[in-house]
Amino acid sequence: MVCFSPQNKCSETIKDFLDKAKNSIQICVFTISDNSITKQIVQCFERGVNIKIITDNDKQYDRGSDISYLAGKGIDIKVDMTRHHMHHKFAIVDNNALLTGSYNWTRSAEKYNQENLIITNNSEFIRIFKNEFENLWKQMTELS
């Protein structure tokens, strides 16, 4: 599946993708400030889905950022304290579906930006992104 914004509702695509999770979601994004996506993440967590999020350390303090809210709900979050910015935008559901693209998980991406998303079940792509997530998870710092 492919989605483009602003003409498509990419936030709906993300929410539908996350809602399919039965066991696990790994999210690696620059920031999350779209409240509807945040609500979907919390709903998944509350029904027992194991969720891990990696994000950029600076973005947790941005006005409208939902990162601290998600951490307050008990979701495992790590931040990039390296000299680099965490600028990935991908998520893996149940180790069998991958969502990736340029789309930031923000309100402005939905309304004002030319963005793209792709969802794939390609096992090789999923394996590569899962390895990247696991390597980053080891390097990142727990949100405090």
mmCIF file of C-alpha atoms in Angstrom, residues 5-129:
data_model
loop_
_atom_site.group_PDB
_atom_site.id
_atom_site.type_symbol
_atom_site.label_atom_id
_atom_site.label_comp_id
_atom_site.label_asym_id
_atom_site.label_seq_id
_atom_site.Cartn_x
_atom_site.Cartn_y
_atom_site.Cartn_z
ATOM 1 C CA SER A 5 -0.360 13.524 1.780
ATOM 2 C CA PRO A 6 -1.962 15.943 1.784
ATOM 3 C CA GLN A 7 -4.378 14.336 -0.723
ATOM 4 C CA ASN A 8 -4.751 11.065 1.235
ATOM 5 C CA LYS A 9 -5.400 10.674 4.930
ATOM 6 C CA CYS A 10 -2.013 9.216 5.888
ATOM 7 C CA SER A 11 -2.768 9.559 9.595
ATOM 8 C CA GLU A 12 -5.711 7.190 9.074
ATOM 9 C CA THR A 13 -3.378 4.774 7.304
ATOM 10 C CA ILE A 14 -0.993 4.870 10.289
ATOM 11 C CA LYS A 15 -3.818 4.360 12.787
ATOM 12 C CA ASP A 16 -5.242 1.418 10.805
ATOM 13 C CA PHE A 17 -1.753 -0.091 10.572
ATOM 14 C CA LEU A 18 -1.177 0.195 14.335
ATOM 15 C CA ASP A 19 -4.656 -1.121 15.137
ATOM 16 C CA LYS A 20 -3.787 -4.433 13.459
ATOM 17 C CA ALA A 21 -1.112 -5.159 16.094
ATOM 18 C CA LYS A 22 -1.757 -8.165 18.284
ATOM 19 C CA ASN A 23 1.597 -8.515 20.072
ATOM 20 C CA SER A 24 4.149 -5.800 19.356
ATOM 21 C CA ILE A 25 4.818 -2.421 17.780
ATOM 22 C CA GLN A 26 8.261 -0.874 17.328
ATOM 23 C CA ILE A 27 8.138 2.800 16.359
ATOM 24 C CA CYS A 28 11.139 4.843 15.296
ATOM 25 C CA VAL A 29 10.186 8.435 14.459
ATOM 26 C CA PHE A 30 11.515 11.965 14.710
ATOM 27 C CA THR A 31 8.534 13.069 16.785
ATOM 28 C CA ILE A 32 4.858 12.370 17.487
ATOM 29 C CA SER A 33 2.475 15.296 17.787
ATOM 30 C CA ASP A 34 -0.630 14.070 15.975
ATOM 31 C CA ASN A 35 -3.056 13.457 18.841
ATOM 32 C CA SER A 36 -5.125 10.975 16.844
ATOM 33 C CA ILE A 37 -2.055 8.779 16.261
ATOM 34 C CA THR A 38 -1.103 9.148 19.930
ATOM 35 C CA LYS A 39 -4.588 8.021 20.937
ATOM 36 C CA GLN A 40 -4.260 4.933 18.730
ATOM 37 C CA ILE A 41 -0.862 4.078 20.255
ATOM 38 C CA VAL A 42 -2.351 4.318 23.763
ATOM 39 C CA GLN A 43 -5.338 2.158 22.771
ATOM 40 C CA CYS A 44 -2.983 -0.529 21.454
ATOM 41 C CA PHE A 45 -0.908 -0.366 24.647
ATOM 42 C CA GLU A 46 -3.998 -0.602 26.848
ATOM 43 C CA ARG A 47 -5.110 -3.792 25.108
ATOM 44 C CA GLY A 48 -1.770 -5.419 25.873
ATOM 45 C CA VAL A 49 0.370 -4.707 22.822
ATOM 46 C CA ASN A 50 4.072 -4.365 23.722
ATOM 47 C CA ILE A 51 5.169 -0.959 22.375
ATOM 48 C CA LYS A 52 8.658 0.489 22.087
ATOM 49 C CA ILE A 53 9.318 3.971 20.701
ATOM 50 C CA ILE A 54 12.594 5.599 19.686
ATOM 51 C CA THR A 55 12.513 9.346 19.046
ATOM 52 C CA ASP A 56 14.771 12.383 18.915
ATOM 53 C CA ASN A 57 15.788 13.778 22.302
ATOM 54 C CA ASP A 58 15.083 17.413 21.361
ATOM 55 C CA LYS A 59 11.558 16.765 20.094
ATOM 56 C CA GLN A 60 10.119 15.679 23.439
ATOM 57 C CA TYR A 61 10.197 19.332 24.533
ATOM 58 C CA ASP A 62 8.517 20.779 21.443
ATOM 59 C CA ARG A 63 5.155 22.427 21.913
ATOM 60 C CA GLY A 64 2.506 19.843 21.084
ATOM 61 C CA SER A 65 4.825 16.853 21.427
ATOM 62 C CA ASP A 66 3.080 13.758 22.752
ATOM 63 C CA ILE A 67 6.275 11.924 23.749
ATOM 64 C CA SER A 68 6.134 12.723 27.486
ATOM 65 C CA TYR A 69 2.415 11.888 27.537
ATOM 66 C CA LEU A 70 3.106 8.464 26.019
ATOM 67 C CA ALA A 71 5.900 7.827 28.522
ATOM 68 C CA GLY A 72 3.520 8.793 31.321
ATOM 69 C CA LYS A 73 1.150 6.070 30.139
ATOM 70 C CA GLY A 74 3.923 3.517 30.708
ATOM 71 C CA ILE A 75 5.092 3.045 27.134
ATOM 72 C CA ASP A 76 8.808 2.245 26.742
ATOM 73 C CA ILE A 77 10.500 5.226 25.094
ATOM 74 C CA LYS A 78 14.141 5.830 24.330
ATOM 75 C CA VAL A 79 15.657 9.011 22.928
ATOM 76 C CA ASP A 80 18.652 9.665 20.724
ATOM 77 C CA MET A 81 21.257 11.434 22.848
ATOM 78 C CA THR A 82 23.991 10.938 20.246
ATOM 79 C CA ARG A 83 25.340 13.757 18.114
ATOM 80 C CA HIS A 84 22.887 12.681 15.404
ATOM 81 C CA HIS A 85 19.174 13.387 15.080
ATOM 82 C CA MET A 86 16.736 10.493 15.096
ATOM 83 C CA HIS A 87 15.060 11.202 11.788
ATOM 84 C CA HIS A 88 13.770 7.760 10.838
ATOM 85 C CA LYS A 89 10.074 7.338 10.227
ATOM 86 C CA PHE A 90 9.116 3.690 10.451
ATOM 87 C CA ALA A 91 7.064 1.228 12.456
ATOM 88 C CA ILE A 92 6.950 -2.555 12.605
ATOM 89 C CA VAL A 93 3.818 -4.424 13.690
ATOM 90 C CA ASP A 94 4.031 -8.009 14.981
ATOM 91 C CA ASN A 95 7.323 -8.500 13.113
ATOM 92 C CA ASN A 96 5.386 -9.034 9.883
ATOM 93 C CA ALA A 97 4.424 -5.588 8.559
ATOM 94 C CA LEU A 98 6.491 -2.452 7.975
ATOM 95 C CA LEU A 99 5.328 1.140 7.546
ATOM 96 C CA THR A 100 7.913 3.671 6.353
ATOM 97 C CA GLY A 101 8.248 6.859 4.318
ATOM 98 C CA SER A 102 8.849 10.573 4.642
ATOM 99 C CA TYR A 103 5.682 11.205 6.669
ATOM 100 C CA ASN A 104 6.329 12.748 10.101
ATOM 101 C CA TRP A 105 3.741 11.721 12.697
ATOM 102 C CA THR A 106 2.577 15.328 13.081
ATOM 103 C CA ARG A 107 -0.516 17.386 12.323
ATOM 104 C CA SER A 108 1.421 19.533 9.853
ATOM 105 C CA ALA A 109 2.467 16.484 7.823
ATOM 106 C CA GLU A 110 -1.201 15.653 7.316
ATOM 107 C CA LYS A 111 -2.270 19.140 6.256
ATOM 108 C CA TYR A 112 0.674 21.060 4.863
ATOM 109 C CA ASN A 113 3.429 18.742 3.631
ATOM 110 C CA GLN A 114 4.000 16.641 0.542
ATOM 111 C CA GLU A 115 4.705 13.288 2.199
ATOM 112 C CA ASN A 116 4.610 9.577 1.470
ATOM 113 C CA LEU A 117 4.074 6.283 3.277
ATOM 114 C CA ILE A 118 4.447 2.711 2.170
ATOM 115 C CA ILE A 119 3.304 -0.441 3.950
ATOM 116 C CA THR A 120 4.896 -3.738 3.050
ATOM 117 C CA ASN A 121 4.952 -7.345 4.207
ATOM 118 C CA ASN A 122 8.272 -7.971 2.443
ATOM 119 C CA SER A 123 10.122 -10.176 4.927
ATOM 120 C CA GLU A 124 13.580 -8.987 3.876
ATOM 121 C CA PHE A 125 12.667 -5.312 4.364
ATOM 122 C CA ILE A 126 11.085 -6.113 7.724
ATOM 123 C CA ARG A 127 14.195 -8.034 8.826
ATOM 124 C CA ILE A 128 16.482 -5.126 7.874
ATOM 125 C CA PHE A 129 14.339 -2.508 9.641
#
